[in-house]
């Protein structure tokens, strides 16, 4: 006889990963405030290999609208500037020879709406992943009936999967609502 946790544990793990991925994705969406995570996707050429900016410089946020990048080597100033200009960030770096400053401009109303749509799409993607994990677990449980699991145990396990599904969808909605509030706050 198969144990229901054989299907519940992987489903919960997939749901947890979907929420973690959403959290990470939303952190990379610029909300008009300085957030060093927006630089995570930008790579610079460092002695022949592509490295994140955080591996070749200190990144700090002195105030809500500024990110300061202090490269560890003088030779990296030009590389970091070029990488930021060529990225999809849409911010022009200011270099004074000591540090590179990124001034985060306030968002326009149109840009805010676009970012909310982008955040909503990310949240929908996470919900689809959670639903797929639920579906896989339920299919596994139905197959387990044929392998000798009692229908009562299967029904209880199905109810548990549904509870997990609801719990993680609620987390996704909370993450999206927080991000939406952050984006729309002027």
Coordinates of N, CA, C and O in Angstrom, one line a residue:
X1 N 0.8 -1.2 0.0 CA 0.0 0.0 0.0 C 0.9 1.3 0.0 O 1.9 1.3 0.7
X2 N 0.5 2.2 -0.8 CA 1.2 3.4 -0.9 C 0.8 4.5 0.2 O -0.3 4.6 0.5
X3 N 1.8 5.2 0.7 CA 1.6 6.2 1.7 C 1.2 7.5 1.0 O 1.8 7.9 0.0
X4 N 0.1 8.2 1.4 CA -0.3 9.5 0.8 C 0.8 10.6 0.8 O 0.9 11.4 -0.1
X5 N 1.7 10.5 1.8 CA 2.7 11.6 1.8 C 3.7 11.4 0.6 O 4.4 12.4 0.3
X6 N 3.7 10.2 0.0 CA 4.5 10.0 -1.2 C 4.1 11.0 -2.3 O 4.9 11.4 -3.2
X7 N 2.8 11.4 -2.3 CA 2.3 12.4 -3.3 C 2.2 13.8 -2.7 O 2.3 14.8 -3.4
X8 N 1.9 13.9 -1.4 CA 1.7 15.2 -0.8 C 3.0 16.0 -0.7 O 3.1 17.2 -0.9
X9 N 4.1 15.3 -0.2 CA 5.4 16.0 0.0 C 5.9 16.7 -1.3 O 6.3 17.8 -1.3
X10 N 6.0 15.9 -2.4 CA 6.5 16.6 -3.6 C 5.6 17.7 -4.1 O 6.1 18.7 -4.6
X11 N 4.3 17.5 -3.9 CA 3.4 18.6 -4.3 C 3.6 19.9 -3.5 O 3.7 21.0 -4.0
X12 N 3.8 19.7 -2.2 CA 4.0 20.9 -1.3 C 5.4 21.5 -1.7 O 5.5 22.7 -1.7
X13 N 6.4 20.7 -2.0 CA 7.7 21.2 -2.3 C 7.6 22.0 -3.6 O 8.2 23.1 -3.7
X14 N 6.9 21.5 -4.6 CA 6.7 22.3 -5.9 C 6.0 23.6 -5.6 O 6.3 24.6 -6.2
X15 N 4.9 23.6 -4.8 CA 4.2 24.8 -4.5 C 5.1 25.8 -3.8 O 5.0 27.0 -4.1
X16 N 5.9 25.3 -2.8 CA 6.8 26.2 -2.1 C 7.8 26.8 -3.1 O 8.1 28.0 -3.0
X17 N 8.3 26.0 -4.0 CA 9.3 26.6 -5.0 C 8.6 27.6 -5.9 O 9.2 28.6 -6.2
X18 N 7.3 27.4 -6.2 CA 6.6 28.4 -7.1 C 6.5 29.7 -6.3 O 6.7 30.8 -6.9
X19 N 6.2 29.7 -5.1 CA 6.1 30.9 -4.3 C 7.4 31.6 -4.1 O 7.6 32.8 -4.3
X20 N 8.5 30.8 -3.9 CA 9.8 31.3 -3.7 C 10.3 32.0 -5.1 O 10.9 33.1 -5.1
X21 N 10.0 31.3 -6.2 CA 10.3 31.9 -7.5 C 9.6 33.2 -7.7 O 10.2 34.2 -8.2
X22 N 8.3 33.2 -7.4 CA 7.5 34.5 -7.5 C 8.1 35.6 -6.7 O 8.3 36.7 -7.2
X23 N 8.5 35.3 -5.5 CA 9.0 36.3 -4.6 C 10.3 36.9 -5.2 O 10.5 38.1 -5.2
X24 N 11.1 36.0 -5.7 CA 12.4 36.4 -6.4 C 12.1 37.2 -7.6 O 12.7 38.3 -7.9
X25 N 11.1 36.8 -8.4 CA 10.8 37.5 -9.7 C 10.2 38.9 -9.4 O 10.6 39.9 -10.0
X26 N 9.4 39.0 -8.4 CA 8.8 40.3 -8.0 C 9.9 41.3 -7.4 O 9.8 42.5 -7.6
X27 N 10.9 40.7 -6.8 CA 12.0 41.5 -6.2 C 12.8 42.2 -7.4 O 13.4 43.3 -7.2
X28 N 12.8 41.6 -8.5 CA 13.6 42.2 -9.7 C 12.8 43.2 -10.4 O 13.3 43.9 -11.3
X29 N 11.5 43.4 -10.1 CA 10.7 44.4 -10.8 C 10.9 45.7 -10.1 O 10.6 45.9 -8.9
X30 N 11.3 46.7 -10.8 CA 11.7 48.0 -10.2 C 10.4 48.8 -9.9 O 9.5 49.0 -10.7
X31 N 10.3 49.2 -8.6 CA 9.1 49.8 -8.1 C 9.3 51.3 -7.8 O 8.6 51.8 -6.9
X32 N 10.3 51.9 -8.4 CA 10.5 53.4 -8.1 C 11.3 53.6 -6.9 O 11.7 54.7 -6.6
X33 N 11.7 52.5 -6.2 CA 12.6 52.7 -5.0 C 13.9 52.0 -5.3 O 13.9 51.0 -6.1
X34 N 14.9 52.4 -4.7 CA 16.3 51.8 -4.9 C 16.3 50.4 -4.3 O 16.0 50.3 -3.1
X35 N 16.6 49.4 -5.1 CA 16.6 48.0 -4.6 C 17.8 47.4 -5.3 O 17.8 47.2 -6.6
X36 N 18.8 47.0 -4.6 CA 20.0 46.4 -5.3 C 19.7 45.1 -6.1 O 20.5 44.8 -7.0
X37 N 18.6 44.5 -5.8 CA 18.2 43.2 -6.5 C 18.0 43.5 -8.0 O 18.1 42.6 -8.8
X38 N 17.7 44.7 -8.4 CA 17.5 45.0 -9.8 C 18.7 44.8 -10.6 O 18.7 44.7 -11.8
X39 N 19.9 44.8 -9.9 CA 21.2 44.6 -10.6 C 21.6 43.1 -10.8 O 22.6 42.8 -11.4
X40 N 20.8 42.2 -10.1 CA 21.2 40.8 -10.1 C 21.4 40.2 -11.5 O 22.2 39.3 -11.7
X41 N 20.5 40.6 -12.4 CA 20.5 40.0 -13.7 C 21.6 40.5 -14.6 O 21.9 40.0 -15.7
X42 N 22.2 41.6 -14.2 CA 23.2 42.3 -15.1 C 24.6 41.6 -14.9 O 25.0 41.4 -13.7
X43 N 25.2 41.2 -15.9 CA 26.5 40.5 -15.9 C 27.6 41.4 -16.5 O 27.3 42.1 -17.5
X44 N 28.8 41.3 -15.9 CA 29.9 42.1 -16.5 C 31.1 41.1 -16.8 O 31.2 40.0 -16.2
X45 N 31.9 41.5 -17.8 CA 33.0 40.6 -18.2 C 34.1 40.8 -17.1 O 34.7 41.9 -17.0
X46 N 34.5 39.8 -16.4 CA 35.5 39.9 -15.3 C 36.5 38.8 -15.6 O 36.3 37.6 -15.3
X47 N 37.6 39.2 -16.2 CA 38.7 38.3 -16.5 C 38.2 37.1 -17.4 O 38.5 36.0 -17.1
X48 N 37.4 37.4 -18.4 CA 37.0 36.4 -19.3 C 35.7 35.6 -18.9 O 35.2 34.8 -19.7
X49 N 35.2 35.9 -17.8 CA 33.9 35.2 -17.4 C 32.8 36.2 -17.0 O 33.2 37.3 -16.6
X50 N 31.6 35.8 -17.3 CA 30.5 36.7 -17.0 C 30.1 36.6 -15.5 O 29.8 35.5 -15.0
X51 N 30.2 37.7 -14.7 CA 30.0 37.7 -13.3 C 28.9 38.7 -13.0 O 28.8 39.8 -13.6
X52 N 28.1 38.5 -11.9 CA 27.1 39.5 -11.5 C 27.9 40.7 -10.9 O 29.0 40.5 -10.4
X53 N 27.3 41.9 -11.0 CA 28.0 43.1 -10.5 C 28.3 42.9 -9.0 O 29.4 43.4 -8.6
X54 N 27.5 42.2 -8.2 CA 27.8 42.1 -6.8 C 29.0 41.3 -6.5 O 29.6 41.3 -5.4
X55 N 29.6 40.5 -7.5 CA 30.8 39.8 -7.4 C 32.0 40.6 -7.7 O 33.2 40.2 -7.4
X56 N 31.9 41.8 -8.2 CA 33.0 42.7 -8.6 C 33.0 44.0 -7.9 O 33.8 44.9 -8.2
X57 N 31.9 44.3 -7.1 CA 31.8 45.6 -6.5 C 30.9 45.5 -5.3 O 30.1 44.6 -5.1
X58 N 31.0 46.6 -4.4 CA 30.1 46.7 -3.3 C 28.9 47.5 -3.8 O 29.0 48.4 -4.6
X59 N 27.7 47.1 -3.4 CA 26.4 47.7 -3.8 C 25.8 48.2 -2.6 O 25.5 47.4 -1.7
X60 N 25.5 49.5 -2.5 CA 24.8 50.0 -1.3 C 23.6 50.9 -1.7 O 23.6 51.4 -2.9
X61 N 22.7 51.2 -0.8 CA 21.6 52.0 -1.1 C 21.5 53.1 0.0 O 21.0 52.9 1.1
X62 N 22.2 54.3 -0.2 CA 22.2 55.3 0.8 C 20.9 56.0 1.0 O 20.7 56.5 2.1
X63 N 20.0 56.1 0.0 CA 18.7 56.6 0.2 C 17.7 55.9 -0.7 O 18.1 55.1 -1.5
X64 N 16.4 56.3 -0.6 CA 15.4 55.6 -1.3 C 15.5 55.7 -2.9 O 14.8 54.9 -3.6
X65 N 16.2 56.7 -3.4 CA 16.3 56.9 -4.8 C 17.7 56.7 -5.4 O 17.9 57.0 -6.6
X66 N 18.6 56.2 -4.7 CA 20.0 56.0 -5.2 C 20.6 54.7 -4.9 O 20.4 54.2 -3.7
X67 N 21.3 54.1 -5.9 CA 22.1 52.9 -5.6 C 23.5 53.3 -5.9 O 23.8 54.0 -7.0
X68 N 24.5 53.0 -5.0 CA 25.9 53.3 -5.2 C 26.6 52.0 -5.4 O 26.5 51.1 -4.6
X69 N 27.4 52.0 -6.5 CA 28.2 50.8 -6.8 C 29.7 51.2 -6.7 O 30.1 52.2 -7.3
X70 N 30.4 50.5 -5.8 CA 31.9 50.8 -5.6 C 32.7 49.6 -6.1 O 32.8 48.6 -5.4
X71 N 33.2 49.7 -7.3 CA 34.0 48.6 -7.9 C 35.2 48.3 -7.1 O 35.8 49.3 -6.5
X72 N 35.7 47.1 -6.9 CA 36.9 46.7 -6.2 C 38.1 47.1 -7.0 O 39.2 47.2 -6.4
X73 N 38.0 47.1 -8.3 CA 39.1 47.4 -9.2 C 38.8 48.6 -10.1 O 37.7 48.6 -10.6
X74 N 39.7 49.5 -10.3 CA 39.4 50.7 -11.2 C 39.1 50.2 -12.6 O 38.3 50.9 -13.2
X75 N 39.6 49.1 -13.0 CA 39.4 48.7 -14.4 C 37.9 48.3 -14.6 O 37.5 48.2 -15.8
X76 N 37.2 48.1 -13.6 CA 35.8 47.6 -13.7 C 34.8 48.7 -13.9 O 33.7 48.4 -14.3
X77 N 35.2 50.0 -13.7 CA 34.3 51.1 -13.8 C 33.6 51.1 -15.2 O 32.4 51.1 -15.3
X78 N 34.4 51.0 -16.3 CA 33.9 51.1 -17.6 C 33.0 49.8 -17.9 O 32.0 50.0 -18.5
X79 N 33.5 48.6 -17.5 CA 32.7 47.4 -17.7 C 31.3 47.5 -17.1 O 30.3 47.1 -17.7
X80 N 31.3 47.9 -15.8 CA 30.0 48.0 -15.1 C 29.1 49.0 -15.7 O 27.9 48.8 -16.0
X81 N 29.7 50.2 -16.1 CA 28.8 51.2 -16.7 C 28.3 50.7 -18.0 O 27.1 50.9 -18.3
X82 N 29.1 50.1 -18.9 CA 28.7 49.5 -20.1 C 27.6 48.5 -19.9 O 26.5 48.5 -20.7
X83 N 27.7 47.6 -19.0 CA 26.7 46.6 -18.7 C 25.4 47.2 -18.3 O 24.3 46.7 -18.7
X84 N 25.4 48.2 -17.5 CA 24.2 48.9 -17.0 C 23.5 49.6 -18.2 O 22.3 49.5 -18.3
X85 N 24.3 50.3 -19.0 CA 23.7 51.0 -20.1 C 23.1 50.0 -21.1 O 22.0 50.2 -21.6
X86 N 23.7 48.8 -21.3 CA 23.2 47.9 -22.3 C 22.1 47.0 -21.7 O 21.5 46.2 -22.5
X87 N 21.8 47.1 -20.4 CA 20.8 46.3 -19.8 C 19.4 46.9 -20.1 O 19.3 48.0 -20.6
X88 N 18.4 46.2 -19.7 CA 17.0 46.7 -19.8 C 16.5 47.5 -18.7 O 15.4 47.8 -18.5
X89 N 17.5 48.0 -17.8 CA 17.2 48.7 -16.6 C 16.6 50.1 -17.0 O 15.7 50.6 -16.3
X90 N 17.2 50.7 -18.0 CA 16.7 52.0 -18.4 C 17.2 53.2 -17.5 O 16.5 54.2 -17.4
X91 N 18.3 53.0 -16.9 CA 18.9 54.0 -16.0 C 20.3 54.3 -16.5 O 21.1 53.4 -16.8
X92 N 20.6 55.6 -16.6 CA 22.0 56.0 -17.0 C 22.9 56.1 -15.8 O 22.5 56.9 -14.9
X93 N 24.0 55.4 -15.7 CA 24.9 55.5 -14.5 C 25.7 56.8 -14.5 O 26.0 57.3 -15.6
X94 N 26.0 57.4 -13.4 CA 26.8 58.5 -13.2 C 28.1 58.1 -12.5 O 28.1 57.5 -11.5
X95 N 29.3 58.3 -13.2 CA 30.5 57.9 -12.7 C 31.4 59.1 -12.3 O 31.6 59.9 -13.2
X96 N 31.8 59.1 -11.1 CA 32.7 60.3 -10.7 C 34.1 59.8 -10.4 O 34.9 60.5 -9.8
X97 N 34.5 58.6 -10.8 CA 35.8 58.1 -10.7 C 36.0 57.3 -9.4 O 36.9 56.5 -9.2
X98 N 35.2 57.6 -8.4 CA 35.2 56.9 -7.1 C 34.1 55.8 -7.0 O 34.3 54.7 -6.6
X99 N 32.9 56.2 -7.4 CA 31.7 55.3 -7.3 C 30.9 55.5 -8.6 O 31.0 56.6 -9.3
X100 N 30.0 54.6 -8.8 CA 29.0 54.7 -9.9 C 27.7 54.9 -9.2 O 27.3 54.1 -8.3
X101 N 27.0 56.0 -9.5 CA 25.6 56.2 -8.9 C 24.5 55.9 -9.9 O 24.7 56.3 -11.1
X102 N 23.5 55.3 -9.4 CA 22.3 55.1 -10.2 C 21.2 55.8 -9.5 O 20.8 55.5 -8.4
X103 N 20.7 56.8 -10.2 CA 19.5 57.6 -9.6 C 18.2 57.0 -10.1 O 18.0 57.0 -11.4
X104 N 17.4 56.5 -9.3 CA 16.2 55.8 -9.7 C 15.1 56.9 -9.9 O 14.7 57.6 -8.9
X105 N 14.7 57.1 -11.1 CA 13.7 58.1 -11.4 C 12.3 57.7 -10.9 O 12.0 56.5 -10.8
X106 N 11.5 58.7 -10.5 CA 10.1 58.3 -10.1 C 9.4 57.7 -11.3 O 9.6 58.1 -12.4
X107 N 8.5 56.8 -11.0 CA 7.8 56.1 -12.1 C 6.6 57.0 -12.6 O 5.9 57.6 -11.8
X108 N 6.4 56.9 -13.9 CA 5.2 57.6 -14.5 C 4.0 56.7 -14.2 O 4.1 55.5 -13.9
X109 N 2.8 57.2 -14.3 CA 1.6 56.5 -14.0 C 1.4 55.3 -15.0 O 1.1 54.2 -14.7
X110 N 1.8 55.6 -16.3 CA 1.7 54.5 -17.3 C 2.7 53.4 -17.0 O 2.4 52.2 -17.1
X111 N 3.9 53.7 -16.5 CA 4.9 52.7 -16.2 C 4.5 51.9 -15.0 O 4.7 50.7 -14.9
X112 N 3.9 52.6 -14.0 CA 3.3 51.9 -12.9 C 2.3 50.8 -13.3 O 2.4 49.7 -12.8
X113 N 1.4 51.2 -14.2 CA 0.4 50.2 -14.6 C 1.0 49.1 -15.4 O 0.6 47.9 -15.2
X114 N 2.1 49.3 -16.2 CA 2.8 48.3 -16.9 C 3.4 47.3 -15.9 O 3.4 46.1 -16.0
X115 N 4.1 47.9 -14.8 CA 4.7 47.0 -13.8 C 3.7 46.2 -13.1 O 4.0 45.1 -12.7
X116 N 2.6 46.8 -12.8 CA 1.5 46.0 -12.1 C 1.1 44.8 -13.0 O 0.9 43.7 -12.5
X117 N 0.9 45.1 -14.3 CA 0.5 44.0 -15.2 C 1.6 42.9 -15.2 O 1.3 41.7 -15.2
X118 N 2.9 43.4 -15.3 CA 4.0 42.4 -15.3 C 4.0 41.6 -14.0 O 4.2 40.4 -14.0
X119 N 3.8 42.2 -12.9 CA 3.7 41.5 -11.6 C 2.5 40.5 -11.6 O 2.7 39.4 -11.1
X120 N 1.4 40.9 -12.1 CA 0.2 40.1 -12.1 C 0.5 38.8 -13.0 O 0.1 37.7 -12.7
X121 N 1.2 39.0 -14.1 CA 1.6 37.9 -15.0 C 2.5 36.9 -14.2 O 2.3 35.7 -14.4
X122 N 3.4 37.5 -13.5 CA 4.3 36.6 -12.7 C 3.5 35.8 -11.7 O 3.7 34.6 -11.5
X123 N 2.5 36.5 -11.0 CA 1.7 35.8 -10.0 C 0.9 34.7 -10.7 O 0.7 33.6 -10.1
X124 N 0.3 35.0 -11.9 CA -0.5 34.0 -12.6 C 0.4 32.8 -12.9 O -0.1 31.6 -12.8
X125 N 1.6 33.0 -13.3 CA 2.5 31.9 -13.6 C 2.7 31.0 -12.4 O 2.7 29.8 -12.5
X126 N 2.9 31.7 -11.3 CA 3.1 30.9 -10.0 C 1.8 30.1 -9.7 O 1.9 29.0 -9.2
X127 N 0.7 30.7 -9.9 CA -0.6 30.0 -9.6 C -0.7 28.8 -10.5 O -1.2 27.7 -10.1
X128 N -0.3 28.9 -11.8 CA -0.4 27.8 -12.7 C 0.5 26.7 -12.2 O 0.1 25.5 -12.2
X129 N 1.7 27.0 -11.7 CA 2.6 26.0 -11.2 C 2.0 25.3 -9.9 O 2.1 24.1 -9.8
X130 N 1.4 26.1 -9.1 CA 0.7 25.5 -7.9 C -0.4 24.5 -8.3 O -0.5 23.4 -7.8
X131 N -1.2 25.0 -9.3 CA -2.3 24.1 -9.8 C -1.8 22.8 -10.4 O -2.3 21.8 -10.3
X132 N -0.7 23.0 -11.2 CA -0.1 21.8 -11.8 C 0.4 20.8 -10.7 O 0.3 19.6 -10.9
X133 N 1.0 21.3 -9.7 CA 1.5 20.4 -8.6 C 0.3 19.7 -7.9 O 0.4 18.5 -7.6
X134 N -0.8 20.4 -7.8 CA -2.0 19.8 -7.2 C -2.5 18.7 -8.1 O -2.9 17.6 -7.7
X135 N -2.6 19.0 -9.4 CA -3.1 18.1 -10.4 C -2.2 16.8 -10.4 O -2.7 15.7 -10.4
X136 N -0.9 17.0 -10.4 CA 0.0 15.8 -10.4 C -0.2 15.0 -9.1 O -0.2 13.7 -9.2
X137 N -0.4 15.6 -8.0 CA -0.6 14.9 -6.7 C -1.9 14.1 -6.8 O -1.9 12.9 -6.4
X138 N -3.0 14.7 -7.3 CA -4.3 14.0 -7.3 C -4.2 12.9 -8.3 O -4.7 11.8 -8.0
X139 N -3.5 13.1 -9.5 CA -3.4 11.9 -10.4 C -2.6 10.8 -9.8 O -3.0 9.6 -10.0
X140 N -1.6 11.1 -9.0 CA -0.8 10.1 -8.4 C -1.7 9.3 -7.3 O -1.6 8.1 -7.2
X141 N -2.5 10.1 -6.6 CA -3.4 9.4 -5.6 C -4.4 8.5 -6.3 O -4.7 7.4 -5.8
X142 N -4.9 8.9 -7.4 CA -5.9 8.1 -8.1 C -5.2 6.8 -8.6 O -5.9 5.7 -8.6
X143 N -4.0 6.9 -9.0 CA -3.3 5.7 -9.5 C -3.0 4.8 -8.3 O -3.0 3.6 -8.4
X144 N -2.8 5.4 -7.1 CA -2.5 4.7 -5.9 C -3.7 3.8 -5.5 O -3.5 2.7 -4.8
X145 N -4.9 4.2 -5.8 CA -6.1 3.4 -5.5 C -6.0 2.1 -6.2 O -6.3 1.0 -5.6
X146 N -5.5 2.1 -7.5 CA -5.4 0.9 -8.2 C -4.3 0.0 -7.7 O -4.3 -1.2 -7.9
X147 N -3.3 0.6 -6.9 CA -2.3 -0.2 -6.3 C -2.6 -0.6 -4.9 O -1.7 -1.1 -4.2
X148 N -3.8 -0.4 -4.5 CA -4.2 -0.9 -3.2 C -4.5 0.1 -2.1 O -4.9 -0.3 -1.0
X149 N -4.4 1.4 -2.4 CA -4.8 2.4 -1.3 C -6.3 2.5 -1.2 O -7.0 2.4 -2.2
X150 N -6.7 2.6 0.0 CA -8.2 2.7 0.2 C -8.7 4.0 -0.3 O -8.0 5.0 -0.2
X151 N -10.0 4.0 -0.7 CA -10.6 5.2 -1.2 C -10.7 6.3 -0.2 O -10.6 7.5 -0.4
X152 N -10.9 5.9 1.1 CA -11.1 6.9 2.2 C -9.8 7.6 2.4 O -9.8 8.9 2.5
X153 N -8.7 6.9 2.4 CA -7.3 7.5 2.5 C -7.1 8.5 1.4 O -6.6 9.6 1.5
X154 N -7.4 8.0 0.2 CA -7.2 8.8 -1.0 C -8.0 10.1 -1.0 O -7.5 11.2 -1.3
X155 N -9.3 10.0 -0.5 CA -10.1 11.2 -0.4 C -9.6 12.2 0.6 O -9.6 13.4 0.4
X156 N -9.1 11.7 1.8 CA -8.5 12.5 2.8 C -7.2 13.2 2.2 O -7.0 14.4 2.5
X157 N -6.4 12.4 1.5 CA -5.2 13.0 0.9 C -5.5 14.1 -0.1 O -4.9 15.1 -0.2
X158 N -6.6 13.8 -0.9 CA -7.0 14.8 -1.9 C -7.4 16.1 -1.2 O -7.1 17.2 -1.7
X159 N -8.1 16.0 -0.1 CA -8.6 17.2 0.7 C -7.3 17.9 1.2 O -7.3 19.1 1.2
X160 N -6.3 17.2 1.6 CA -5.1 17.8 2.1 C -4.4 18.5 1.0 O -3.8 19.6 1.2
X161 N -4.4 17.9 -0.2 CA -3.7 18.6 -1.4 C -4.5 19.9 -1.7 O -3.9 20.9 -2.0
X162 N -5.8 19.8 -1.6 CA -6.6 21.0 -1.9 C -6.3 22.1 -0.8 O -6.2 23.3 -1.2
X163 N -6.1 21.7 0.4 CA -5.8 22.7 1.5 C -4.4 23.3 1.2 O -4.3 24.6 1.4
X164 N -3.5 22.5 0.8 CA -2.1 23.0 0.4 C -2.3 24.0 -0.7 O -1.7 25.1 -0.7
X165 N -3.0 23.6 -1.7 CA -3.3 24.5 -2.9 C -3.8 25.8 -2.5 O -3.3 26.9 -2.9
X166 N -4.8 25.8 -1.7 CA -5.5 27.0 -1.2 C -4.5 27.9 -0.4 O -4.5 29.1 -0.6
X167 N -3.7 27.3 0.4 CA -2.7 28.0 1.3 C -1.7 28.7 0.4 O -1.4 29.9 0.6
X168 N -1.2 28.0 -0.6 CA -0.2 28.6 -1.4 C -0.7 29.7 -2.4 O -0.1 30.7 -2.7
X169 N -2.0 29.5 -2.9 CA -2.6 30.5 -3.7 C -2.8 31.8 -2.9 O -2.6 32.9 -3.4
X170 N -3.1 31.6 -1.6 CA -3.3 32.8 -0.7 C -2.0 33.5 -0.5 O -1.9 34.7 -0.6
X171 N -0.9 32.7 -0.4 CA 0.5 33.4 -0.3 C 0.8 34.1 -1.5 O 1.4 35.2 -1.5
X172 N 0.5 33.6 -2.7 CA 0.8 34.2 -4.0 C 0.0 35.5 -4.1 O 0.5 36.6 -4.4
X173 N -1.3 35.5 -3.7 CA -2.1 36.7 -3.7 C -1.6 37.8 -2.8 O -1.6 39.0 -3.1
X174 N -1.1 37.3 -1.6 CA -0.5 38.3 -0.6 C 0.8 38.9 -1.2 O 1.0 40.1 -1.1
X175 N 1.6 38.1 -1.8 CA 2.9 38.7 -2.4 C 2.5 39.7 -3.5 O 3.1 40.7 -3.6
X176 N 1.6 39.3 -4.4 CA 1.2 40.2 -5.5 C 0.6 41.5 -4.9 O 0.9 42.6 -5.4
X177 N -0.3 41.4 -3.9 CA -0.9 42.6 -3.3 C 0.1 43.5 -2.7 O 0.1 44.7 -2.9
X178 N 1.1 43.0 -2.1 CA 2.2 43.8 -1.5 C 3.0 44.5 -2.5 O 3.3 45.7 -2.4
X179 N 3.3 43.7 -3.6 CA 4.1 44.3 -4.7 C 3.3 45.4 -5.4 O 3.8 46.5 -5.8
X180 N 2.0 45.1 -5.6 CA 1.1 46.1 -6.3 C 1.1 47.4 -5.5 O 1.2 48.5 -6.0
X181 N 0.9 47.3 -4.2 CA 0.9 48.4 -3.3 C 2.2 49.2 -3.4 O 2.2 50.4 -3.4
X182 N 3.3 48.5 -3.4 CA 4.6 49.1 -3.5 C 4.8 49.9 -4.8 O 5.3 51.0 -4.8
X183 N 4.3 49.3 -5.9 CA 4.5 49.9 -7.2 C 3.6 51.2 -7.3 O 4.0 52.2 -7.7
X184 N 2.4 51.1 -6.8 CA 1.4 52.2 -6.9 C 1.6 53.3 -5.9 O 1.0 54.4 -6.0
X185 N 2.4 53.0 -4.8 CA 2.6 54.1 -3.8 C 3.6 55.1 -4.4 O 4.7 54.8 -4.9
X186 N 3.1 56.3 -4.4 CA 3.9 57.4 -5.0 C 4.8 58.0 -4.0 O 4.4 58.3 -2.9

